[in-house]
Short mmCIF file of C-alpha atoms in Angstrom, two decimals:
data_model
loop_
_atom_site.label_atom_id
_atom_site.label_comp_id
_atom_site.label_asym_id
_atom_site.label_seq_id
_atom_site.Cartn_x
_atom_site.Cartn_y
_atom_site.Cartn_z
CA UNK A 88 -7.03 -7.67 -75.39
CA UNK A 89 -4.13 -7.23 -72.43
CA UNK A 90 -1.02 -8.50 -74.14
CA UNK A 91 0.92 -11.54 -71.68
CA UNK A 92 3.66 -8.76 -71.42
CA UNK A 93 1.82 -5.99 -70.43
CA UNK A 94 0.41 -8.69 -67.48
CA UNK A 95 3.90 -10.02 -66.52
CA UNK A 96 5.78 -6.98 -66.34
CA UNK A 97 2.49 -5.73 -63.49
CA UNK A 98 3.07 -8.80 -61.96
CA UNK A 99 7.02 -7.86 -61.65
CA UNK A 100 5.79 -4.51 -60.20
CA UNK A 101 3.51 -5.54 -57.79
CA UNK A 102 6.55 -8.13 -56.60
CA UNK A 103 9.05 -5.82 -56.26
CA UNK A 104 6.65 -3.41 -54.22
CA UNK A 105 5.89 -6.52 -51.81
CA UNK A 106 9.78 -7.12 -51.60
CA UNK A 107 10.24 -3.60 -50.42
CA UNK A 108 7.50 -3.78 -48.01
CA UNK A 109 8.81 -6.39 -46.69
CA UNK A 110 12.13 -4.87 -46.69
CA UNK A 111 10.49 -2.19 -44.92
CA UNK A 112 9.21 -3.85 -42.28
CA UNK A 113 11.30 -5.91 -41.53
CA UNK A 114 9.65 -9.05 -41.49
CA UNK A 115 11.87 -11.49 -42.03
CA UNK A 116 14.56 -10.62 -39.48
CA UNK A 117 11.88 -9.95 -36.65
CA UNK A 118 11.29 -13.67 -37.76
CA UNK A 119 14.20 -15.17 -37.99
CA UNK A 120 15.26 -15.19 -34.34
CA UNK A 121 12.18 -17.50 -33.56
CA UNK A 122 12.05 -19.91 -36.20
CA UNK A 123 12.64 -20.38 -40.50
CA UNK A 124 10.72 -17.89 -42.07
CA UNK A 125 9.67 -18.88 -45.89
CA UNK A 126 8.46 -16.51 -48.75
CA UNK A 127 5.45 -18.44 -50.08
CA UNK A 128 2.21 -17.56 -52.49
CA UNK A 129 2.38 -15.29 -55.02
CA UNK A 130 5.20 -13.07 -54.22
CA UNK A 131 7.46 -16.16 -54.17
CA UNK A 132 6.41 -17.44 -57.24
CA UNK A 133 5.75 -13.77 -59.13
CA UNK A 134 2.35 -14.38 -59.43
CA UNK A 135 1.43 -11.12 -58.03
CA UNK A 136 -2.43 -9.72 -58.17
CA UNK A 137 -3.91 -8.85 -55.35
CA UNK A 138 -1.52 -7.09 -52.90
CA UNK A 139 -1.11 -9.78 -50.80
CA UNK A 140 2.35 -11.40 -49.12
CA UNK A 141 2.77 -14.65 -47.38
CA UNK A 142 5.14 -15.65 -45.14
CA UNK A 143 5.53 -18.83 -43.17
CA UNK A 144 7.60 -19.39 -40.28
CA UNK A 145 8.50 -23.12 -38.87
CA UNK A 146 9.86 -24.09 -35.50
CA UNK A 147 10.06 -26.65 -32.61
CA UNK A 148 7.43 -24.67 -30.85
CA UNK A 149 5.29 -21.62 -32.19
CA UNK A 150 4.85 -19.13 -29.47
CA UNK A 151 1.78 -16.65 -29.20
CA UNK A 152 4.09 -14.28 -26.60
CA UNK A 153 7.29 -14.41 -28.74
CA UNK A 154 5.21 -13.82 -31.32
CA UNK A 155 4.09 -10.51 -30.26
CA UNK A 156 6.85 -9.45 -28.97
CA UNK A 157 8.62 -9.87 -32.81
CA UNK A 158 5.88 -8.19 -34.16
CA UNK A 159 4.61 -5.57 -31.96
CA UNK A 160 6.94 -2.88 -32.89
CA UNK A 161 5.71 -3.39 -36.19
CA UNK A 162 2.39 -0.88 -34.59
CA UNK A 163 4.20 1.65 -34.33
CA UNK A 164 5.90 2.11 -38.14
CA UNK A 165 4.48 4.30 -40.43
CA UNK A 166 2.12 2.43 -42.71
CA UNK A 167 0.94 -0.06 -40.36
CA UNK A 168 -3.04 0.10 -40.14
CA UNK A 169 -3.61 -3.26 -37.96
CA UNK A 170 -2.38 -6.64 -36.23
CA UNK A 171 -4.41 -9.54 -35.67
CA UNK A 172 -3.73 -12.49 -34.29
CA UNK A 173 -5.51 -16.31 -34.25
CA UNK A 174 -4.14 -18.91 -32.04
CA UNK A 175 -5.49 -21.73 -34.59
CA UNK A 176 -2.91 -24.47 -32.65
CA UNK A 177 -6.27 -26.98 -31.93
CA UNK A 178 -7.70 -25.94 -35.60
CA UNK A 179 -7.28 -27.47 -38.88
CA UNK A 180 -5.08 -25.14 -39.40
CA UNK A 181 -2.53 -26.08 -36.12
CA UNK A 182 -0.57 -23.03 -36.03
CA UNK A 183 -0.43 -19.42 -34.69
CA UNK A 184 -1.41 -16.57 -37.31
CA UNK A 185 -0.86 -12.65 -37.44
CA UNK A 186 -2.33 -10.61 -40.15
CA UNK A 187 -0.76 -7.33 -40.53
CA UNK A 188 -2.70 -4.56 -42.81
CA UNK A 189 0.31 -2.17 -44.42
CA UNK A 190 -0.94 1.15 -46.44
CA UNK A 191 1.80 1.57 -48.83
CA UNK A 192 2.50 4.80 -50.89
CA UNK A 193 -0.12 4.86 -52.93
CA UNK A 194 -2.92 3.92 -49.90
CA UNK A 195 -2.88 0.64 -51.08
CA UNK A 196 -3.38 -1.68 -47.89
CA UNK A 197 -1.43 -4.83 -48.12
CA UNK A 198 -2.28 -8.10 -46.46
CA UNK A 199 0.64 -9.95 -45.04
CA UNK A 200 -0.13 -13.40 -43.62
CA UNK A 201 2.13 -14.93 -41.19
CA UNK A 202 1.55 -18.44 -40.16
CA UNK A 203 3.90 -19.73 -37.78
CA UNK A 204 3.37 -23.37 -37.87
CA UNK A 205 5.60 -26.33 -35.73
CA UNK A 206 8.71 -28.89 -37.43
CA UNK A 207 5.82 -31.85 -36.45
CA UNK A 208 2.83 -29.84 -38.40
CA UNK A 209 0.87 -32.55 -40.28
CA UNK A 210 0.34 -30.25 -43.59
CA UNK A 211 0.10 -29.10 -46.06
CA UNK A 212 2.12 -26.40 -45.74
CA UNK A 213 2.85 -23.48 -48.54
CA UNK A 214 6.33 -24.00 -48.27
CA UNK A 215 5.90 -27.44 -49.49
CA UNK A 216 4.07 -26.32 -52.62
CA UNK A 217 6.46 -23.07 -53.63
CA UNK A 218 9.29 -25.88 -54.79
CA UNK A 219 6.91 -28.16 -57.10
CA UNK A 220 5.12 -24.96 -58.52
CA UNK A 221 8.08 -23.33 -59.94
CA UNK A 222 9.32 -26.50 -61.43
CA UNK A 223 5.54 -27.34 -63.34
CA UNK A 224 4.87 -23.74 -64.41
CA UNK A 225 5.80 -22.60 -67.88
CA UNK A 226 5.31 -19.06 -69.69
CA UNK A 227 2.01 -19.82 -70.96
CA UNK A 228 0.93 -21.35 -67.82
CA UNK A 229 2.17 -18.34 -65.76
CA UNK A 230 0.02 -15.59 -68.19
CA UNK A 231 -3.49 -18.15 -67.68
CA UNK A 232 -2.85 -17.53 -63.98
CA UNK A 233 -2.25 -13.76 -64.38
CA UNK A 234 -5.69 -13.48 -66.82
CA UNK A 235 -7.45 -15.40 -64.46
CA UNK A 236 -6.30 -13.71 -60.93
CA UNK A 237 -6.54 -10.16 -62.88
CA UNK A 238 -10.05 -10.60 -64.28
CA UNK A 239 -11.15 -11.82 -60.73
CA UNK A 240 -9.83 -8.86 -59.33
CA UNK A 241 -11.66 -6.56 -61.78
CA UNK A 242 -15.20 -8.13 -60.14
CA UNK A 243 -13.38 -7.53 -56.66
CA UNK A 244 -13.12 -11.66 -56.31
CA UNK A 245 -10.00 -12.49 -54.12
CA UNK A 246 -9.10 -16.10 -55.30
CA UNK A 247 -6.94 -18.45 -52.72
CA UNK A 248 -3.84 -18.80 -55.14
CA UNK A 249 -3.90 -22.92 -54.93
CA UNK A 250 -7.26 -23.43 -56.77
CA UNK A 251 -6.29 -21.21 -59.68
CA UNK A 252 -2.48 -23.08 -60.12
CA UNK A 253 -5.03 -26.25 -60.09
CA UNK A 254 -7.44 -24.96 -62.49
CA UNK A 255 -4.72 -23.86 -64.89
CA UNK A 256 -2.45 -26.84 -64.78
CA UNK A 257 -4.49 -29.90 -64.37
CA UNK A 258 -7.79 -28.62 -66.18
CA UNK A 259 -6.55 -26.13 -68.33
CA UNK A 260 -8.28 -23.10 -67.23
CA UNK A 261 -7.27 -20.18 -69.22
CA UNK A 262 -9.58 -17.29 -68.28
CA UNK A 263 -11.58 -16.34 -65.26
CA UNK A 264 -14.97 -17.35 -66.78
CA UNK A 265 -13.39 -20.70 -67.37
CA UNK A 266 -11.89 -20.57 -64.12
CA UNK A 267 -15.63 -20.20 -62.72
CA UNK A 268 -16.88 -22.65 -64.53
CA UNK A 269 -14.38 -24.92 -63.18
CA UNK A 270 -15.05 -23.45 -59.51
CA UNK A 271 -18.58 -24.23 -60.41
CA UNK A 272 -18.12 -27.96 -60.07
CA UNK A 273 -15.41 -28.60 -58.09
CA UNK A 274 -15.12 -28.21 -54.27
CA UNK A 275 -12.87 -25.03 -53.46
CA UNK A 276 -13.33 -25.18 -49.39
CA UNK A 277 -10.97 -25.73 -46.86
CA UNK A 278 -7.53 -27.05 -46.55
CA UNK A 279 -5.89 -28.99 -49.91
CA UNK A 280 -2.85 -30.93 -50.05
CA UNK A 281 -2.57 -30.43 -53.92
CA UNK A 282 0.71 -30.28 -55.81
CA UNK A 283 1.08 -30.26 -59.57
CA UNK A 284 1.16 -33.89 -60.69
CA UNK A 285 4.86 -33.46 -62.79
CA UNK A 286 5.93 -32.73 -59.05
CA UNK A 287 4.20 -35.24 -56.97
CA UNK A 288 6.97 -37.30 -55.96
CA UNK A 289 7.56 -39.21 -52.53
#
């Protein structure tokens, strides 16, 4: 059986590749101009499976043209595959969202999210949940995530990160079967304000 180490120190790996993506790109300054960008998911919390980076940007007022003009030069780097962009402002989701689709090195295409979302945006937010995580997580906590995100990448089954940190730390999920039987019988759709319960505080 995959020794915790051997998983961590991938996890470190794959987080230090997104870092230098995003490095590469230059995501964050394009971004800072126009709002507070935030390092949020996996990559802040070096949880790393899937090559995925989030980023969240908040301001007074998200723009769809400043927007794309921060990001459009992005089209024209080496690497970059594709830009798409949802103007979700009237949606659940109440913000404006680019997808960019990088092909690193090793023709590995990475998914960075970018959800520019307003100062007044009702929630939840990832930013919120980066803080709380960090403090609840512990070493053994941390490798039951890793098992569970890396066997559900084996069977090419992208998880959305917040329903494993649940299943782990509230249910105690250790493995990806568990984790499905746990997805089983519990709804995993839409939107979730969840926060580990050592960290919900007012």
């Amino acid at each position: 059986m995959d020794s915790s180490t051997a998983r961590r120190e991938r996890a470190r790996h794959r987080r230090t590749d997104a870092l230098g993506i995003l490095t590469t790109l230059g995501l964050t300054e394009r971004w800072r101009p126009l709002g507070t960008p935030v390092l949020v998911g996996s990559v802040a919390l070096d949880l790393v499976v899937e090559p995925d980076i989030d980023l969240e940007i908040s301001s007074e007022t998200p723009s769809a043209a400043q927007g794309f003009a921060a990001l459009t030069p992005c089209a024209g780097l080496p690497g970059v595959r594709r830009l798409r962009f949802t103007n979700a402002l009237d949606l659940d989701d109440k913000g404006l969202y680019w997808r960019l689709d990088y092909e690193d090195h090793t023709d590995r295409t990475w998914q960075i999210d970018m959800w520019w979302l307003p100062h007044d945006h009702p929630g939840p937010r990832a930013a919120d949940l980066v803080g709380p995580l960090r403090d609840a997580l512990t070493d053994e906590t941390r490798d039951a995530i890793l098992a569970v995100k890396e066997g559900a990448a084996e069977q090419g089954d992208p998880l959305p990160g917040v329903w494993v940190y649940q299943a782990v730390l509230e249910h105690a999920v250790r493995s990806y079967p568990e984790y499905l039987a746990w997805r089983a019988r519990t709804p995993t759709g839409g939107l979730t304000s969840w926060r580990p319960a050592a960290s919900r505080r007012q």
